[in-house]
Amino acid sequence: MNRPTISNVRAMEILDSRGNPTVRVFVQLSDGTESSASVPSGASTGENEAIELRDGDVSRYAGKGVLRALSNVTEIIAPSLIGMDAFEQARIDRLMIEMDGTENKSKLGANAILGVSMAVARAAAQSVHIPLYKYMGGVGVRRLPVPCMNIVNGGQHADNSVDIQEFMAVPIGAPCFREGLRYVAETFHILKGLLKDRHLATSVGDEGGFAPNFSSNEDAIETIILAIEKAGYRPGEDIAIALDSAATSFACGNTGEYDLNKSGVGKMTSADLIALAGEWIKKYPIVLWEDPLSENDWEGFRTFTEKYGQNIEVVGDDIFVTNTRYIARGIKEGTANSSLIKLNQIGTVSETIEAVRMCRDAGWRYFLSHRSGETEDTFLADFAVAMDGGHLKTGSASRSERIAKYNRLLEIEQELGSDALYYW
Ligand code: PGA
Ligand code: ZN
């Protein structure tokens, strides 16, 4: 049987979960298969992320339209890809990287390139009737990720008094994914009740977590711990805590200073921030801390990892931007012991897999992630299982663009049946 080739590539402008335009790409194969994929979008983006091409035409969507990215898909990328073997993911991705020719995909746009890259993978899997996670991960794939559920939103994801961007509940003691999801969804609902009792807002932020005006960052953590207990779970044993400071968003440029102005704590040095983190790690059941320092504070990151990296997972997001160039430096310098992995930070499926491979080879962990602007696309759920990273973050127990990924993971677990694995 001849392997199917790419016969058509088209794209459309859709809206993401913040109501901003994003790219959806459709790839058709010679055997009639057609698949699509939709591209997410970040808010607290790293400086070195691949570029999301936006029109800048203020008469449409305040300049955020993606019509130029669409035309790059149909006018430039599509003609070169038609006739190619859909199973040659790496070759297809490399061709697009070469056609773009820039360091950060600013010519064609990472949103254009990634949409095609994901849609090609999905079309190839669909044409051979293999679930996407198995197609991308191979026969050994059977582990479900621990869902690090972001139940309180702060930082740039919410207009509230909290500096830390994400407070995640991590069901480390659950026996399987389905139960883990239940543990943290129940905690989310109990948390809502606790907030109501205190007359705090129960509206949610961009990733579906609550976003009230806590009296301090510590108050947020302590209220989550109370919710865990009230839900009938043991903090630190059944459910632990993970944080994403997204510290780039409260760094004072390159001065090495930070300004925790949302909570009113005010200015701190990198060393102060590291010392404060140490107190929290002692006091609270924290198992993972992402971006505790800013993307420019490599030295602070290294010190943080030296001090706490034996006890917790130290994840670099903005500092590594899923780019092997920065991850390699991090491995050499001991900057962290884990990298966040976001497909749209680098812009192709193959390069994202390279970033994962580099972490794995170095004995690092890697943490699969959604973006704060998402769509109903569930690609991330399959990708997380395929990459076998053991944990992912994809938002809270609210907002359907987040729930869609959890529901897809439930499906995958059910399909794997008793072969499914789950552990922290
Ligand atoms: P973003 O946030 O998608 O807005 O960048 C997620 C994160 O910082 O991990
Ligand atoms: Zn982050």
CSV table of C-alpha atoms and ligand atoms in Angstrom, one decimal:
chain,number,residue,atom,x,y,z
A,1,MET,CA,0.0,0.0,0.0
A,2,ASN,CA,1.3,3.4,-0.8
A,3,ARG,CA,1.8,5.7,2.1
A,4,PRO,CA,-0.6,8.7,2.1
A,5,THR,CA,0.8,12.0,1.0
A,6,ILE,CA,-0.4,15.5,1.8
A,7,SER,CA,-2.9,16.6,-0.7
A,8,ASN,CA,-4.3,19.9,0.7
A,9,VAL,CA,-3.5,22.3,3.6
A,10,ARG,CA,-5.9,25.1,4.5
A,11,ALA,CA,-6.3,27.4,7.5
A,12,MET,CA,-8.9,29.5,9.2
A,13,GLU,CA,-9.0,32.2,11.9
A,14,ILE,CA,-10.8,31.1,15.0
A,15,LEU,CA,-11.1,32.5,18.5
A,16,ASP,CA,-9.2,31.3,21.6
A,17,SER,CA,-10.4,31.1,25.2
A,18,ARG,CA,-9.7,34.8,25.7
A,19,GLY,CA,-11.7,35.7,22.6
A,20,ASN,CA,-8.5,36.5,20.6
A,21,PRO,CA,-7.9,35.2,17.1
A,22,THR,CA,-5.8,32.2,16.6
A,23,VAL,CA,-5.0,29.7,13.8
A,24,ARG,CA,-6.7,26.4,12.9
A,25,VAL,CA,-5.1,24.4,10.2
A,26,PHE,CA,-6.7,21.5,8.2
A,27,VAL,CA,-4.5,18.9,6.5
A,28,GLN,CA,-5.9,16.5,3.9
A,29,LEU,CA,-4.2,13.4,2.8
A,30,SER,CA,-4.3,11.5,-0.5
A,31,ASP,CA,-6.3,8.7,1.1
A,32,GLY,CA,-9.1,11.2,2.0
A,33,THR,CA,-8.2,11.6,5.7
A,34,GLU,CA,-8.7,15.2,6.9
A,35,SER,CA,-7.6,16.5,10.3
A,36,SER,CA,-7.3,19.8,12.0
A,37,ALA,CA,-5.4,21.4,14.9
A,38,SER,CA,-5.7,24.7,16.7
A,39,VAL,CA,-2.8,26.8,18.1
A,40,PRO,CA,-2.8,28.1,21.7
A,41,SER,CA,-1.5,31.5,22.9
A,42,GLY,CA,0.3,32.7,26.0
A,43,ALA,CA,0.1,35.9,28.1
A,44,SER,CA,3.1,35.7,30.3
A,45,THR,CA,5.4,34.8,27.4
A,46,GLY,CA,9.1,34.4,27.6
A,47,GLU,CA,11.3,36.9,25.7
A,48,ASN,CA,12.8,34.2,23.5
A,49,GLU,CA,9.7,32.4,22.5
A,50,ALA,CA,8.9,31.7,18.9
A,51,ILE,CA,6.9,34.5,17.4
A,52,GLU,CA,3.2,34.4,17.1
A,53,LEU,CA,2.5,36.4,13.9
A,54,ARG,CA,-0.3,39.0,14.4
A,55,ASP,CA,-1.6,41.3,11.7
A,56,GLY,CA,-1.1,44.6,13.6
A,57,ASP,CA,-4.1,45.9,11.7
A,58,VAL,CA,-5.9,47.9,14.4
A,59,SER,CA,-9.2,47.9,12.5
A,60,ARG,CA,-9.5,44.2,13.2
A,61,TYR,CA,-9.4,42.6,16.7
A,62,ALA,CA,-7.2,45.5,17.9
A,63,GLY,CA,-4.4,44.3,15.7
A,64,LYS,CA,-4.5,40.7,16.9
A,65,GLY,CA,-5.9,39.2,13.7
A,66,VAL,CA,-3.9,36.3,12.2
A,67,LEU,CA,-4.8,36.7,8.5
A,68,ARG,CA,-1.1,37.0,7.6
A,69,ALA,CA,-0.4,33.7,9.3
A,70,LEU,CA,-3.3,32.1,7.4
A,71,SER,CA,-1.9,33.3,4.1
A,72,ASN,CA,1.5,32.0,5.0
A,73,VAL,CA,0.0,28.6,5.5
A,74,THR,CA,-2.0,28.6,2.2
A,75,GLU,CA,0.4,30.6,0.0
A,76,ILE,CA,3.8,29.5,1.2
A,77,ILE,CA,3.7,26.4,3.3
A,78,ALA,CA,1.0,24.4,1.5
A,79,PRO,CA,2.5,24.4,-2.0
A,80,SER,CA,5.8,23.0,-0.6
A,81,LEU,CA,4.2,20.3,1.5
A,82,ILE,CA,1.8,18.9,-1.1
A,83,GLY,CA,2.9,15.5,-2.2
A,84,MET,CA,5.1,14.9,0.9
A,85,ASP,CA,4.8,11.7,2.9
A,86,ALA,CA,2.6,12.5,5.9
A,87,PHE,CA,4.6,10.2,8.2
A,88,GLU,CA,7.8,12.2,7.7
A,89,GLN,CA,7.0,14.5,10.6
A,90,ALA,CA,10.6,15.6,11.2
A,91,ARG,CA,11.2,16.3,7.5
A,92,ILE,CA,8.0,18.3,7.1
A,93,ASP,CA,8.9,20.3,10.3
A,94,ARG,CA,12.5,20.9,9.1
A,95,LEU,CA,11.2,22.1,5.7
A,96,MET,CA,9.0,24.7,7.4
A,97,ILE,CA,11.8,25.8,9.6
A,98,GLU,CA,14.0,26.3,6.6
A,99,MET,CA,11.3,28.1,4.6
A,100,ASP,CA,10.9,30.5,7.6
A,101,GLY,CA,14.7,30.9,7.9
A,102,THR,CA,14.6,33.0,11.1
A,103,GLU,CA,15.8,32.1,14.6
A,104,ASN,CA,12.3,32.6,16.1
A,105,LYS,CA,9.9,31.8,13.2
A,106,SER,CA,9.1,35.4,12.8
A,107,LYS,CA,8.8,35.3,9.1
A,108,LEU,CA,6.0,32.7,8.6
A,109,GLY,CA,4.9,32.8,12.3
A,110,ALA,CA,5.1,30.0,14.8
A,111,ASN,CA,1.3,30.0,14.9
A,112,ALA,CA,1.2,29.2,11.2
A,113,ILE,CA,4.0,26.5,11.4
A,114,LEU,CA,2.8,24.8,14.6
A,115,GLY,CA,-0.8,24.6,13.3
A,116,VAL,CA,0.5,22.7,10.2
A,117,SER,CA,2.9,20.6,12.3
A,118,MET,CA,0.2,19.4,14.7
A,119,ALA,CA,-2.4,18.8,12.0
A,120,VAL,CA,0.1,16.7,10.0
A,121,ALA,CA,0.7,14.5,13.0
A,122,ARG,CA,-3.0,14.1,13.7
A,123,ALA,CA,-3.8,13.3,10.0
A,124,ALA,CA,-1.0,10.7,9.9
A,125,ALA,CA,-2.3,9.0,13.0
A,126,GLN,CA,-5.9,9.1,11.8
A,127,SER,CA,-5.0,7.6,8.4
A,128,VAL,CA,-3.6,4.5,10.0
A,129,HIS,CA,-6.3,4.4,12.7
A,130,ILE,CA,-3.9,4.7,15.6
A,131,PRO,CA,-4.8,6.9,18.5
A,132,LEU,CA,-2.7,10.1,18.4
A,133,TYR,CA,-0.9,9.3,21.7
A,134,LYS,CA,0.2,5.9,20.5
A,135,TYR,CA,1.2,7.2,17.1
A,136,MET,CA,3.4,9.9,18.7
A,137,GLY,CA,4.6,7.8,21.6
A,138,GLY,CA,5.0,4.3,20.3
A,139,VAL,CA,4.1,0.9,21.7
A,140,GLY,CA,5.6,1.5,25.2
A,141,VAL,CA,3.2,4.3,26.0
A,142,ARG,CA,1.0,3.6,28.9
A,143,ARG,CA,1.5,6.3,31.6
A,144,LEU,CA,-1.0,8.9,32.4
A,145,PRO,CA,0.3,12.3,33.6
A,146,VAL,CA,-0.5,13.5,37.2
A,147,PRO,CA,-2.8,16.5,36.7
A,148,CYS,CA,-1.3,19.5,38.3
A,149,MET,CA,-4.5,21.5,38.6
A,150,ASN,CA,-4.2,25.2,38.8
A,151,ILE,CA,-6.9,26.1,41.3
A,152,VAL,CA,-5.9,29.7,42.2
A,153,ASN,CA,-4.8,32.2,39.5
A,154,GLY,CA,-2.8,35.3,40.1
A,155,GLY,CA,0.0,37.3,38.4
A,156,GLN,CA,-0.8,38.2,34.9
A,157,HIS,CA,-3.7,35.7,34.7
A,158,ALA,CA,-6.0,37.6,37.1
A,159,ASP,CA,-6.8,41.0,38.4
A,160,ASN,CA,-6.3,40.3,42.0
A,161,SER,CA,-3.9,40.8,45.0
A,162,VAL,CA,-1.8,37.7,44.3
A,163,ASP,CA,1.8,37.9,42.8
A,164,ILE,CA,2.3,34.2,42.2
A,165,GLN,CA,0.6,33.3,38.9
A,166,GLU,CA,-0.4,29.7,39.5
A,167,PHE,CA,-1.2,27.6,42.6
A,168,MET,CA,-1.6,23.9,41.6
A,169,ALA,CA,-3.1,21.0,43.5
A,170,VAL,CA,-1.1,17.8,42.6
A,171,PRO,CA,-2.8,14.5,43.4
A,172,ILE,CA,0.5,12.6,44.1
A,173,GLY,CA,-1.2,9.9,46.2
A,174,ALA,CA,-4.0,8.9,43.9
A,175,PRO,CA,-4.1,5.4,42.5
A,176,CYS,CA,-4.9,6.4,38.9
A,177,PHE,CA,-5.5,9.4,36.7
A,178,ARG,CA,-9.3,9.2,37.1
A,179,GLU,CA,-9.1,9.3,40.9
A,180,GLY,CA,-6.4,11.9,40.8
A,181,LEU,CA,-8.6,14.2,38.8
A,182,ARG,CA,-11.5,13.5,41.2
A,183,TYR,CA,-9.2,14.4,44.2
A,184,VAL,CA,-8.3,17.8,42.8
A,185,ALA,CA,-11.7,18.6,41.3
A,186,GLU,CA,-13.3,17.9,44.7
A,187,THR,CA,-10.7,20.2,46.3
A,188,PHE,CA,-11.6,22.9,43.8
A,189,HIS,CA,-15.2,22.8,44.8
A,190,ILE,CA,-14.5,22.8,48.5
A,191,LEU,CA,-12.2,25.8,47.9
A,192,LYS,CA,-15.1,27.6,46.3
A,193,GLY,CA,-17.1,27.1,49.5
A,194,LEU,CA,-14.2,28.4,51.7
A,195,LEU,CA,-14.0,31.5,49.6
A,196,LYS,CA,-17.7,32.1,49.7
A,197,ASP,CA,-17.6,31.7,53.6
A,198,ARG,CA,-15.0,34.5,53.6
A,199,HIS,CA,-17.0,36.7,51.1
A,200,LEU,CA,-14.2,36.4,48.6
A,201,ALA,CA,-14.8,36.4,44.9
A,202,THR,CA,-15.4,33.0,43.3
A,203,SER,CA,-15.0,34.2,39.7
A,204,VAL,CA,-12.2,32.5,37.8
A,205,GLY,CA,-9.0,33.6,36.0
A,206,ASP,CA,-7.7,32.8,32.5
A,207,GLU,CA,-6.9,29.2,33.4
A,208,GLY,CA,-10.1,28.5,35.3
A,209,GLY,CA,-8.7,28.9,38.9
A,210,PHE,CA,-10.3,31.2,41.5
A,211,ALA,CA,-8.8,34.6,41.5
A,212,PRO,CA,-9.9,36.4,44.8
A,213,ASN,CA,-8.1,39.1,46.7
A,214,PHE,CA,-6.3,37.0,49.2
A,215,SER,CA,-4.7,38.9,52.1
A,216,SER,CA,-1.3,37.6,50.9
A,217,ASN,CA,0.3,34.9,48.7
A,218,GLU,CA,0.7,32.7,51.8
A,219,ASP,CA,-3.0,33.1,52.5
A,220,ALA,CA,-3.7,31.6,49.1
A,221,ILE,CA,-1.5,28.5,49.9
A,222,GLU,CA,-3.0,28.1,53.4
A,223,THR,CA,-6.5,28.3,52.1
A,224,ILE,CA,-5.7,25.6,49.5
A,225,ILE,CA,-4.3,23.4,52.2
A,226,LEU,CA,-7.5,23.9,54.2
A,227,ALA,CA,-9.5,22.9,51.2
A,228,ILE,CA,-7.4,19.8,50.7
A,229,GLU,CA,-8.1,18.8,54.3
A,230,LYS,CA,-11.8,19.6,54.2
A,231,ALA,CA,-12.1,17.5,51.0
A,232,GLY,CA,-10.8,14.6,53.1
A,233,TYR,CA,-7.3,14.4,51.7
A,234,ARG,CA,-3.9,14.6,53.4
A,235,PRO,CA,-1.8,17.5,52.3
A,236,GLY,CA,1.6,16.3,51.1
A,237,GLU,CA,0.5,12.7,50.9
A,238,ASP,CA,-2.6,12.6,48.8
A,239,ILE,CA,-2.4,16.1,47.4
A,240,ALA,CA,0.7,18.3,47.2
A,241,ILE,CA,1.2,21.9,46.0
A,242,ALA,CA,3.0,23.2,42.9
A,243,LEU,CA,3.6,26.8,42.2
A,244,ASP,CA,4.4,28.8,39.1
A,245,SER,CA,5.7,32.2,40.2
A,246,ALA,CA,6.1,33.4,36.6
A,247,ALA,CA,8.6,35.7,38.2
A,248,THR,CA,9.6,37.4,35.0
A,249,SER,CA,6.3,39.2,35.2
A,250,PHE,CA,7.2,40.9,38.5
A,251,ALA,CA,11.0,41.4,37.9
A,252,CYS,CA,12.2,45.0,37.7
A,253,GLY,CA,13.9,44.7,34.3
A,254,ASN,CA,17.5,43.3,34.5
A,255,THR,CA,18.2,44.9,37.9
A,256,GLY,CA,18.1,41.6,39.8
A,257,GLU,CA,15.2,43.1,41.8
A,258,TYR,CA,11.6,42.0,42.0
A,259,ASP,CA,8.5,43.9,42.9
A,260,LEU,CA,5.7,41.9,44.5
A,261,ASN,CA,3.4,44.9,44.0
A,262,LYS,CA,0.1,43.1,43.5
A,263,SER,CA,0.1,41.8,47.1
A,264,GLY,CA,1.7,45.0,48.4
A,265,VAL,CA,4.9,43.1,49.7
A,266,GLY,CA,7.0,45.4,47.5
A,267,LYS,CA,10.6,45.2,46.3
A,268,MET,CA,12.8,42.2,47.0
A,269,THR,CA,16.2,41.1,45.8
A,270,SER,CA,16.8,37.8,44.2
A,271,ALA,CA,18.4,36.5,47.4
A,272,ASP,CA,15.4,37.6,49.5
A,273,LEU,CA,13.0,35.9,47.1
A,274,ILE,CA,15.1,32.7,47.3
A,275,ALA,CA,15.1,32.8,51.1
A,276,LEU,CA,11.3,33.4,51.3
A,277,ALA,CA,10.9,30.4,48.9
A,278,GLY,CA,13.0,28.3,51.4
A,279,GLU,CA,10.6,29.2,54.2
A,280,TRP,CA,7.6,28.2,52.1
A,281,ILE,CA,9.2,24.9,51.1
A,282,LYS,CA,9.8,24.1,54.8
A,283,LYS,CA,6.3,25.1,55.8
A,284,TYR,CA,4.1,23.9,53.0
A,285,PRO,CA,3.9,20.6,51.0
A,286,ILE,CA,5.5,22.0,47.8
A,287,VAL,CA,6.7,19.4,45.3
A,288,LEU,CA,7.3,21.6,42.3
A,289,TRP,CA,8.2,25.3,41.7
A,290,GLU,CA,8.2,26.8,38.2
A,291,ASP,CA,9.9,30.1,37.3
A,292,PRO,CA,10.8,31.1,40.9
A,293,LEU,CA,13.1,33.7,39.3
A,294,SER,CA,12.9,35.7,36.1
A,295,GLU,CA,14.1,34.6,32.7
A,296,ASN,CA,17.2,36.8,33.0
A,297,ASP,CA,18.2,35.7,36.5
A,298,TRP,CA,20.2,32.6,35.5
A,299,GLU,CA,22.3,33.0,38.6
A,300,GLY,CA,19.3,33.2,40.9
A,301,PHE,CA,17.9,30.1,39.3
A,302,ARG,CA,21.1,28.2,39.8
A,303,THR,CA,21.2,29.2,43.5
A,304,PHE,CA,17.6,28.2,44.0
A,305,THR,CA,18.3,24.8,42.4
A,306,GLU,CA,21.4,24.3,44.4
A,307,LYS,CA,19.5,25.0,47.6
A,308,TYR,CA,16.2,23.2,47.0
A,309,GLY,CA,16.6,21.1,43.9
A,310,GLN,CA,17.3,17.9,46.0
A,311,ASN,CA,13.8,18.3,47.5
A,312,ILE,CA,11.6,19.7,44.8
A,313,GLU,CA,11.3,19.9,41.0
A,314,VAL,CA,12.6,23.2,39.8
A,315,VAL,CA,11.1,24.0,36.4
A,316,GLY,CA,12.2,26.6,33.9
A,317,ASP,CA,9.6,28.1,31.7
A,318,ASP,CA,10.3,31.6,30.4
A,319,ILE,CA,14.1,31.0,30.8
A,320,PHE,CA,14.2,27.9,28.6
A,321,VAL,CA,11.1,28.5,26.3
A,322,THR,CA,11.2,24.8,25.2
A,323,ASN,CA,14.3,25.6,23.2
A,324,THR,CA,17.2,23.1,23.2
A,325,ARG,CA,19.6,26.1,23.0
A,326,TYR,CA,18.6,27.4,26.4
A,327,ILE,CA,17.9,24.0,28.0
A,328,ALA,CA,21.4,22.9,27.1
A,329,ARG,CA,22.8,25.9,28.9
A,330,GLY,CA,20.6,25.2,31.8
A,331,ILE,CA,21.8,21.6,32.0
A,332,LYS,CA,25.4,22.7,31.8
A,333,GLU,CA,25.0,25.4,34.5
A,334,GLY,CA,22.7,23.5,36.9
A,335,THR,CA,20.0,26.2,36.4
A,336,ALA,CA,17.1,23.9,37.1
A,337,ASN,CA,16.2,20.2,37.1
A,338,SER,CA,13.2,20.3,34.8
A,339,SER,CA,11.9,22.2,31.9
A,340,LEU,CA,8.4,23.3,31.1
A,341,ILE,CA,7.4,22.1,27.6
A,342,LYS,CA,5.0,24.1,25.5
A,343,LEU,CA,4.5,23.3,21.8
A,344,ASN,CA,4.0,26.9,20.7
A,345,GLN,CA,7.1,28.3,22.5
A,346,ILE,CA,9.2,26.5,19.9
A,347,GLY,CA,6.7,26.0,17.1
A,348,THR,CA,7.0,22.5,15.7
A,349,VAL,CA,6.1,19.0,17.1
A,350,SER,CA,9.6,17.7,16.2
A,351,GLU,CA,11.5,20.4,18.0
A,352,THR,CA,9.3,20.0,21.1
A,353,ILE,CA,10.2,16.3,21.0
A,354,GLU,CA,13.9,17.3,20.8
A,355,ALA,CA,13.5,19.4,23.9
A,356,VAL,CA,11.9,16.5,25.8
A,357,ARG,CA,14.7,14.2,24.6
A,358,MET,CA,17.4,16.6,25.9
A,359,CYS,CA,15.7,16.7,29.3
A,360,ARG,CA,15.4,13.0,29.5
A,361,ASP,CA,19.0,12.4,28.5
A,362,ALA,CA,20.2,14.8,31.2
A,363,GLY,CA,18.1,13.1,33.9
A,364,TRP,CA,15.9,16.1,34.1
A,365,ARG,CA,12.1,16.0,34.4
A,366,TYR,CA,9.9,17.8,31.9
A,367,PHE,CA,6.5,19.3,32.6
A,368,LEU,CA,4.0,19.4,29.7
A,369,SER,CA,1.8,22.5,29.6
A,370,HIS,CA,-1.1,24.3,28.0
A,371,ARG,CA,-1.1,28.1,27.5
A,372,SER,CA,-3.3,30.6,29.2
A,373,GLY,CA,-5.1,31.2,25.9
A,374,GLU,CA,-6.3,27.8,24.7
A,375,THR,CA,-8.8,26.3,22.4
A,376,GLU,CA,-11.0,23.1,22.5
A,377,ASP,CA,-8.2,21.2,20.8
A,378,THR,CA,-7.0,18.2,22.9
A,379,PHE,CA,-3.7,17.6,21.2
A,380,LEU,CA,-1.8,18.4,24.4
A,381,ALA,CA,-3.5,15.5,26.2
A,382,ASP,CA,-2.3,12.9,23.7
A,383,PHE,CA,1.1,14.6,23.5
A,384,ALA,CA,1.6,14.5,27.2
A,385,VAL,CA,0.9,10.7,27.3
A,386,ALA,CA,3.1,10.2,24.3
A,387,MET,CA,6.0,12.1,25.9
A,388,ASP,CA,5.7,10.1,29.1
A,389,GLY,CA,6.6,13.0,31.3
A,390,GLY,CA,4.5,11.8,34.2
A,391,HIS,CA,2.8,15.1,34.9
A,392,LEU,CA,1.1,18.0,33.0
A,393,LYS,CA,-0.7,21.2,33.7
A,394,THR,CA,-3.8,22.1,31.8
A,395,GLY,CA,-5.8,24.4,34.1
A,396,SER,CA,-8.6,24.0,36.6
A,397,ALA,CA,-11.8,22.1,37.0
A,398,SER,CA,-13.7,24.8,35.1
A,399,ARG,CA,-13.6,26.3,31.5
A,400,SER,CA,-14.3,23.8,28.8
A,401,GLU,CA,-11.0,24.5,27.0
A,402,ARG,CA,-9.2,23.1,30.1
A,403,ILE,CA,-11.7,20.3,30.8
A,404,ALA,CA,-11.5,19.1,27.2
A,405,LYS,CA,-7.9,18.0,27.8
A,406,TYR,CA,-8.8,16.3,31.1
A,407,ASN,CA,-11.7,14.5,29.4
A,408,ARG,CA,-9.4,13.3,26.6
A,409,LEU,CA,-7.0,11.9,29.3
A,410,LEU,CA,-9.9,10.1,30.9
A,411,GLU,CA,-10.7,8.5,27.5
A,412,ILE,CA,-7.0,7.5,27.0
A,413,GLU,CA,-6.9,5.9,30.5
A,414,GLN,CA,-10.1,4.0,29.8
A,415,GLU,CA,-8.7,2.8,26.5
A,416,LEU,CA,-5.5,1.6,28.1
A,417,GLY,CA,-7.5,-0.2,30.8
A,418,SER,CA,-5.4,-2.2,33.2
A,419,ASP,CA,-2.3,-1.4,31.3
A,420,ALA,CA,-2.5,2.2,32.3
A,421,LEU,CA,0.2,3.5,34.8
A,422,TYR,CA,0.0,6.5,37.1
A,423,TYR,CA,2.5,7.6,39.7
A,424,TRP,CA,4.3,10.8,40.8
B,1,PGA,P1,1.1,31.7,29.7
B,1,PGA,O1,1.1,31.1,31.1
B,1,PGA,O2,0.5,30.7,28.8
B,1,PGA,O3,0.3,32.9,29.8
B,1,PGA,O4,2.6,31.9,29.3
B,1,PGA,C1,1.5,29.8,31.4
B,1,PGA,C2,2.8,29.7,32.2
B,1,PGA,O5,3.4,30.7,32.5
B,1,PGA,O6,3.2,28.6,32.5
B,2,ZN,ZN,5.1,29.4,33.6
